[in-house]
mmCIF file of C-alpha atoms in Angstrom:
data_model
loop_
_atom_site.group_PDB
_atom_site.id
_atom_site.type_symbol
_atom_site.label_atom_id
_atom_site.label_comp_id
_atom_site.label_asym_id
_atom_site.label_seq_id
_atom_site.Cartn_x
_atom_site.Cartn_y
_atom_site.Cartn_z
ATOM 1 C CA MET A 1 155.687 117.718 134.031
ATOM 2 C CA PRO A 2 154.216 120.323 131.642
ATOM 3 C CA ARG A 3 152.704 123.351 133.246
ATOM 4 C CA THR A 4 149.000 123.757 132.511
ATOM 5 C CA THR A 5 147.718 127.116 131.379
ATOM 6 C CA PRO A 6 144.280 128.249 132.569
ATOM 7 C CA ASN A 7 141.797 128.672 129.750
ATOM 8 C CA ILE A 8 142.159 132.390 129.112
ATOM 9 C CA PHE A 9 139.006 132.441 127.001
ATOM 10 C CA HIS A 10 136.827 131.582 130.012
ATOM 11 C CA ASP A 11 138.597 133.938 132.431
ATOM 12 C CA PRO A 12 135.738 135.690 134.285
ATOM 13 C CA GLU A 13 137.705 138.912 134.800
ATOM 14 C CA ARG A 14 138.607 139.196 131.115
ATOM 15 C CA LEU A 15 135.031 138.467 130.031
ATOM 16 C CA ALA A 16 133.626 140.958 132.550
ATOM 17 C CA VAL A 17 135.807 143.738 131.105
ATOM 18 C CA LEU A 18 134.739 142.874 127.542
ATOM 19 C CA GLU A 19 131.080 142.882 128.652
ATOM 20 C CA GLU A 20 131.529 146.225 130.409
ATOM 21 C CA LEU A 21 133.028 147.672 127.225
ATOM 22 C CA ASP A 22 130.101 146.210 125.220
ATOM 23 C CA LEU A 23 132.460 144.361 122.850
ATOM 24 C CA LEU A 24 130.924 140.877 122.957
ATOM 25 C CA ASN A 25 128.477 141.395 120.109
ATOM 26 C CA ASP A 26 128.487 141.411 116.322
ATOM 27 C CA ALA A 27 127.964 145.163 115.925
ATOM 28 C CA PRO A 28 130.759 147.046 114.161
ATOM 29 C CA ASP A 29 132.521 149.657 116.275
ATOM 30 C CA ASP A 30 133.416 153.004 114.658
ATOM 31 C CA GLU A 31 136.691 153.361 116.569
ATOM 32 C CA CYS A 32 137.707 149.788 115.727
ATOM 33 C CA GLU A 33 136.856 150.383 112.063
ATOM 34 C CA ARG A 34 139.166 153.429 112.050
ATOM 35 C CA LEU A 35 141.933 151.492 113.842
ATOM 36 C CA ALA A 36 141.717 148.694 111.281
ATOM 37 C CA GLY A 37 142.090 151.223 108.480
ATOM 38 C CA LEU A 38 145.035 152.874 110.235
ATOM 39 C CA ALA A 39 146.734 149.508 110.796
ATOM 40 C CA ALA A 40 146.266 148.602 107.130
ATOM 41 C CA ALA A 41 147.783 151.908 106.052
ATOM 42 C CA CYS A 42 150.728 151.643 108.474
ATOM 43 C CA VAL A 43 151.821 148.217 107.258
ATOM 44 C CA ALA A 44 150.485 148.428 103.690
ATOM 45 C CA ALA A 45 148.188 145.464 104.292
ATOM 46 C CA ALA A 46 145.425 144.607 101.861
ATOM 47 C CA ALA A 47 143.175 143.343 104.653
ATOM 48 C CA VAL A 48 142.958 143.930 108.399
ATOM 49 C CA GLN A 49 140.473 142.644 110.963
ATOM 50 C CA LEU A 50 140.318 143.875 114.532
ATOM 51 C CA THR A 51 138.710 141.117 116.574
ATOM 52 C CA VAL A 52 137.678 140.403 120.147
ATOM 53 C CA ALA A 53 137.759 136.842 121.464
ATOM 54 C CA GLY A 54 134.891 135.905 123.751
ATOM 55 C CA ALA A 55 134.558 132.571 125.556
ATOM 56 C CA GLU A 56 133.160 130.755 122.510
ATOM 57 C CA HIS A 57 133.071 133.278 119.643
ATOM 58 C CA LEU A 58 135.289 135.706 117.798
ATOM 59 C CA PHE A 59 133.704 139.103 117.129
ATOM 60 C CA ILE A 60 134.930 141.249 114.224
ATOM 61 C CA LYS A 61 134.746 144.771 115.609
ATOM 62 C CA GLY A 62 136.625 146.530 112.813
ATOM 63 C CA CYS A 63 137.887 145.647 109.357
ATOM 64 C CA THR A 64 139.112 147.231 106.177
ATOM 65 C CA THR A 65 136.522 148.098 103.540
ATOM 66 C CA GLY A 66 135.198 145.129 101.644
ATOM 67 C CA LEU A 67 136.634 142.502 103.970
ATOM 68 C CA VAL A 68 133.309 141.913 105.702
ATOM 69 C CA GLY A 69 130.137 142.997 103.958
ATOM 70 C CA GLU A 70 127.566 145.158 105.668
ATOM 71 C CA ARG A 71 125.082 142.273 105.791
ATOM 72 C CA GLU A 72 127.513 139.533 106.761
ATOM 73 C CA LEU A 73 127.704 138.379 110.321
ATOM 74 C CA ARG A 74 130.652 139.661 112.262
ATOM 75 C CA VAL A 75 130.870 136.653 114.550
ATOM 76 C CA THR A 76 132.482 133.269 114.053
ATOM 77 C CA PRO A 77 133.137 130.291 116.318
ATOM 78 C CA LEU A 78 136.366 130.771 118.242
ATOM 79 C CA SER A 79 137.247 127.143 117.481
ATOM 80 C CA SER A 80 137.689 127.919 113.775
ATOM 81 C CA SER A 81 139.872 131.015 114.171
ATOM 82 C CA PHE A 82 143.602 131.632 114.149
ATOM 83 C CA CYS A 83 143.070 134.041 117.043
ATOM 84 C CA GLN A 84 142.482 131.206 119.498
ATOM 85 C CA HIS A 85 146.089 130.088 118.974
ATOM 86 C CA THR A 86 147.510 133.596 119.233
ATOM 87 C CA VAL A 87 145.728 134.334 122.501
ATOM 88 C CA ALA A 88 146.430 130.907 124.000
ATOM 89 C CA GLN A 89 150.166 131.184 123.208
ATOM 90 C CA ARG A 90 150.291 134.793 124.435
ATOM 91 C CA ARG A 91 152.628 135.777 121.609
ATOM 92 C CA PRO A 92 152.250 136.855 117.977
ATOM 93 C CA LEU A 93 151.303 134.242 115.428
ATOM 94 C CA ILE A 94 153.005 134.760 112.096
ATOM 95 C CA ILE A 95 151.394 133.078 109.116
#
């Protein structure tokens, strides 16, 4: 019988920590912006997004310049993101 995995996206403890850190919103975060730039430089990537997965939405907290415009929303439904699979599998997803 397959073992069921609790839905990590609705884990109250995880969500409480993200709320406490004020990360469940579409506002860019200066530290996350710098980390995205550092990650891009370290691996010579053209584009990097640093995201936070809420219960229903994915929030883009940092990204490399030009990847997300200043006026574009930094939130997307979790159901249409690759991140949902990465988090649910609890291992890296290589595309």
